[in-house]
C-alpha positions as a printed Julia matrix, in Angstrom:
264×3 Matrix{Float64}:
   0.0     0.0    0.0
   0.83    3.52  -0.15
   0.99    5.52   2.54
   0.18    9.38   2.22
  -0.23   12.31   3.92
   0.15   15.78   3.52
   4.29   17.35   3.33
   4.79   13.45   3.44
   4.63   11.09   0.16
   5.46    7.93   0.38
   5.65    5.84  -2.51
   4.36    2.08  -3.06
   7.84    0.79  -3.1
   9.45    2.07  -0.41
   7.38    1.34   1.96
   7.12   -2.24   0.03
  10.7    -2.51   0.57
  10.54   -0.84   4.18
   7.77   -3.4    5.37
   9.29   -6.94   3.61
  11.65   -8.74   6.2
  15.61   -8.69   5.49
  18.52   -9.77   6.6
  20.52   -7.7    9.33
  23.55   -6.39   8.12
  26.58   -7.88   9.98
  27.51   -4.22  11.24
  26.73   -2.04  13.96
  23.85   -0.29  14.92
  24.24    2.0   12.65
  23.77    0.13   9.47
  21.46    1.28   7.48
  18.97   -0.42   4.67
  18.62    0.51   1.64
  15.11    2.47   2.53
  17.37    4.52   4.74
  15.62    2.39   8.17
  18.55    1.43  10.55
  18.98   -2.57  11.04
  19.52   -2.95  14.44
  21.56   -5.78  15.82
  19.88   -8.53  17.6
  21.16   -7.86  21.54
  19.31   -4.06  21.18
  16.02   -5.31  19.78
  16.17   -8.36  22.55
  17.4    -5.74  25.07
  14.18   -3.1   24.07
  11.49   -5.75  24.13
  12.5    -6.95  27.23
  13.51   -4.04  29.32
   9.9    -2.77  30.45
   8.32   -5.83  30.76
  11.37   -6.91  33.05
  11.2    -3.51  35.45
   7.56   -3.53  35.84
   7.29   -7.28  37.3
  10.47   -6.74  39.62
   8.38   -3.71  40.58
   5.27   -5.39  41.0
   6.88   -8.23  42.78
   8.88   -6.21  45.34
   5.46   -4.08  45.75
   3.89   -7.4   46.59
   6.64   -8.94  48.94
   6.77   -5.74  50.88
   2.88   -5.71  51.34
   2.8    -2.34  49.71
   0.19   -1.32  47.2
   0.33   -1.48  43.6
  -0.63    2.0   43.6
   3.11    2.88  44.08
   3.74    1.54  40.78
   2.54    5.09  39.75
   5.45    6.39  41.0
   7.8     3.37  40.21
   6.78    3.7   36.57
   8.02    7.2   35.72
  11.57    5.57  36.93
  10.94    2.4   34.83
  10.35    5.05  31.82
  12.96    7.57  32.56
  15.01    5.02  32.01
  13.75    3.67  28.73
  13.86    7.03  27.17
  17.74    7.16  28.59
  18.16    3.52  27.17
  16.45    4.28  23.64
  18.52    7.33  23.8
  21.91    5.21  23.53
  20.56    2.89  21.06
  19.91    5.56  19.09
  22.98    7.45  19.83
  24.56    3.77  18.51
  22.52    4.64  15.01
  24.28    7.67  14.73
  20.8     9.56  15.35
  19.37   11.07  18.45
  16.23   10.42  20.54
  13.53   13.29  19.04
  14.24   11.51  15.67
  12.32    8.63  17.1
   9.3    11.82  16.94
   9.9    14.37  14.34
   7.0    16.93  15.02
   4.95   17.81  12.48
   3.38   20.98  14.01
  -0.67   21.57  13.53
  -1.18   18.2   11.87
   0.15   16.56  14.91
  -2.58   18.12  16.75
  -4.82   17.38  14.67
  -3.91   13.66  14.31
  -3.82   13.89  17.72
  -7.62   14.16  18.39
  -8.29   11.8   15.59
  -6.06    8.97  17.55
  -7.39   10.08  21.04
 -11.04    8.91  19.87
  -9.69    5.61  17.92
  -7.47    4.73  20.79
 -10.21    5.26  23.87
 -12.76    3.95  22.21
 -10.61    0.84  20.96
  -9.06    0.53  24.43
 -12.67   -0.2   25.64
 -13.23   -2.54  23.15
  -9.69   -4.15  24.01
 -11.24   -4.28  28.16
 -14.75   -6.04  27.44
 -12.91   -8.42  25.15
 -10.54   -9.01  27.45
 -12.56   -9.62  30.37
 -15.24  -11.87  28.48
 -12.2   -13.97  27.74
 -10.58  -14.05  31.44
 -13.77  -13.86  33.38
 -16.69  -14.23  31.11
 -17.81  -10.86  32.46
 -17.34   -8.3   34.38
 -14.21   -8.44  36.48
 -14.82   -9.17  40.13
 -14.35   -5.67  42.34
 -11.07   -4.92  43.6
 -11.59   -3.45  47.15
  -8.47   -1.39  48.65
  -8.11    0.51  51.98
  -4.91    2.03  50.41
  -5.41    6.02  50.2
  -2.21    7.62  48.12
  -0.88   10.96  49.39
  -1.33   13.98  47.46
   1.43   14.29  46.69
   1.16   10.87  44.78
  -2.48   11.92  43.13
  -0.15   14.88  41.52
   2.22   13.09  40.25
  -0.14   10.67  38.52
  -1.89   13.07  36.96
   1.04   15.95  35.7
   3.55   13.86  35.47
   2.77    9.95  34.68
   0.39   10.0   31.85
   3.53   12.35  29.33
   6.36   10.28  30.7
   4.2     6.68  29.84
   3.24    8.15  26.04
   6.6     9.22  25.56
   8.34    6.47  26.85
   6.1     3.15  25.11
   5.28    4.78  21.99
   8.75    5.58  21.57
  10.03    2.07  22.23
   7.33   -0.12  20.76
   6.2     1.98  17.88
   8.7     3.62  16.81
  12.01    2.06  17.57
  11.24   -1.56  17.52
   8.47   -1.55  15.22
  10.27   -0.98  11.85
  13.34   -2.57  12.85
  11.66   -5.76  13.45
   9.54   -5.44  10.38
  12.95   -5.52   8.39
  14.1    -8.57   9.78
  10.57  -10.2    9.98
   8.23   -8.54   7.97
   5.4    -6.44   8.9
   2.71   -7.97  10.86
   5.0   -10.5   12.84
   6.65   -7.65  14.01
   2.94   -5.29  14.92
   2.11   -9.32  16.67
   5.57   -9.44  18.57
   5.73   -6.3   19.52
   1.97   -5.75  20.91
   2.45   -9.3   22.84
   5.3    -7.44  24.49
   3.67   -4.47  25.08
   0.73   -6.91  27.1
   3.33   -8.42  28.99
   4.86   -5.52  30.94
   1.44   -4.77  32.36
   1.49   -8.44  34.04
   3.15   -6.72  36.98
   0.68   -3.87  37.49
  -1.14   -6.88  39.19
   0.81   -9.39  40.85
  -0.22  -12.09  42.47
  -3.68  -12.09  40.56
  -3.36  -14.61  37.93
  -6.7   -13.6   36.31
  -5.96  -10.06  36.66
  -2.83  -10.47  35.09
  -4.35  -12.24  32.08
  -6.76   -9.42  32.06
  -4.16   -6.45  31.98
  -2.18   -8.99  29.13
  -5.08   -9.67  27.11
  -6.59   -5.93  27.49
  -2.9    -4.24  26.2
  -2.21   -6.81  24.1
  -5.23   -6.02  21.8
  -4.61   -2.16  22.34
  -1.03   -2.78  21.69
  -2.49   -3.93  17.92
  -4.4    -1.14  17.78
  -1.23    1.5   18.8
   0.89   -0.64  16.31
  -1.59   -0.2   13.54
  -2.17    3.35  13.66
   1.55    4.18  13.87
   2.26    1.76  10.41
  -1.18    4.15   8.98
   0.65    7.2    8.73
   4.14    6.72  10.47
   3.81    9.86  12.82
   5.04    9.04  16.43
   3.33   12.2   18.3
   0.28   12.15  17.41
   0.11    8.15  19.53
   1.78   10.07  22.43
  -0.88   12.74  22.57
  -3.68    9.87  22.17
  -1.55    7.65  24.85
  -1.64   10.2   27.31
  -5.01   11.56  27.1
  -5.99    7.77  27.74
  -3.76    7.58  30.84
  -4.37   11.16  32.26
  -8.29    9.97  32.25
  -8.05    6.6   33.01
  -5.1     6.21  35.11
  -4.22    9.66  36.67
  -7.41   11.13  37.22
  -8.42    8.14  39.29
  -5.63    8.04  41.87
  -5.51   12.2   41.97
  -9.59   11.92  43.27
  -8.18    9.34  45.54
  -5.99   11.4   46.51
  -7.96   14.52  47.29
 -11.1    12.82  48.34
  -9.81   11.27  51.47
């Protein structure tokens, strides 16, 4: 197919020959195809799949063998993602490019996008819950009661800070640093199915020891994952997933534990 949108042709063939699986170059990270995508070695695409799903469980473990909350994961996580964004920074750095290329702002269409993805991606992410549930629990999930009230200061950080550092963080990583670079070794929907079965894993530790749970949170970002991974091969643009990821998280995620927070 050929992808197009405005300041931004793209014919049929390149992103034919982006898309179809290659060989890896025996150099560096900073070989580059012959579409101009970088072939990443093997250890950095093994390292960036695993990294977040590996942080998240030892974070959702130690919550769990402390007797702590899971709600602290909302401060755990912006750690777990400043460090992805300084870990995708030295792969990149490794390319010979630099972190923002893994963005490139478009200005006003951005925005625009933006909105468009905000509506796909909530809507779908509901979609992604029900299914997920019917699957796990043939229903509705089974109320989680907790006595746990987070401090303000918390609630804040959930809200202003969590929500930008998540969206930056995984749709850097998954969509648009290991997303093309797998598709060159694999092709182009082994790497969307790889990728979004990584992307369900990390959230396995936002609810240890709950098996079903855990299935739940898989299954539910798993299916969103598609969605994310779909949109970004659609038109390529990295930003306008970030502003749709974080709207999703500021309403769903930070919101929540900031009326926590202040309703105590």
């Amino acid at each position: 197919m050929a992808w197009k949108s405005k300041g931004n042709q793209t014919t049929m063939n390149e992103n034919t020959d982006l898309l179809q699986p290659r060989s890896a170059s025996s150099g560096d990270g900073g070989t580059h195809g012959s579409s101009g995508e970088p072939v990443a070695p093997m250890p950095h695409l093994v390292l960036a799949l695993s990294l977040r799903f590996v942080l998240i469980l030892l974070m959702g473990v130690c919550l769990h063998l402390a007797g702590q909350s899971l709600l602290w994961t909302d401060l755990g996580i912006i750690a777990a993602d400043v460090i992805t964004l300084a870990t995708l920074a030295h792969l990149m750095r490794g390319e010979g490019r630099r972190l923002r290329d893994l963005y490139v702002p478009t200005g006003g269409a951005d925005i625009a996008w933006g909105l468009l993805f905000s509506v796909i991606i909530i809507v779908g992410f509901f979609v992604s819950n029900i299914l997920a549930n019917l699957i796990v629990y043939h229903g509705a999930p089974p109320a989680q009661p907790s006595n746990f009230v987070p401090p303000l200061w918390l609630g804040v950080l959930a809200l202003a800070v969590m929500p930008l550092t998540i969206a930056f963080a995984e749709e850097g990583l998954y969509r648009a640093y290991l997303l093309p670079r797998l598709a060159r070794r694999m092709g182009q929907v082994p790497a969307l199915l790889l990728v979004s079965v990584f992307f369900g894993l990390q959230h396995i530790g936002f609810a240890v020891p709950d098996g079903q749970q855990m299935l739940s949170r898989a299954l539910t970002t798993l299916f969103a994952g598609l969605l994310f991974g779909g949109l970004w091969l659609w038109k390529r643009k990295t930003v306008p997933l970030v502003i749709g990821h974080w709207l999703l998280d500021f309403l769903f995620l930070g919101l929540p534990v900031f009326y926590m927070a202040t309703s105590a």
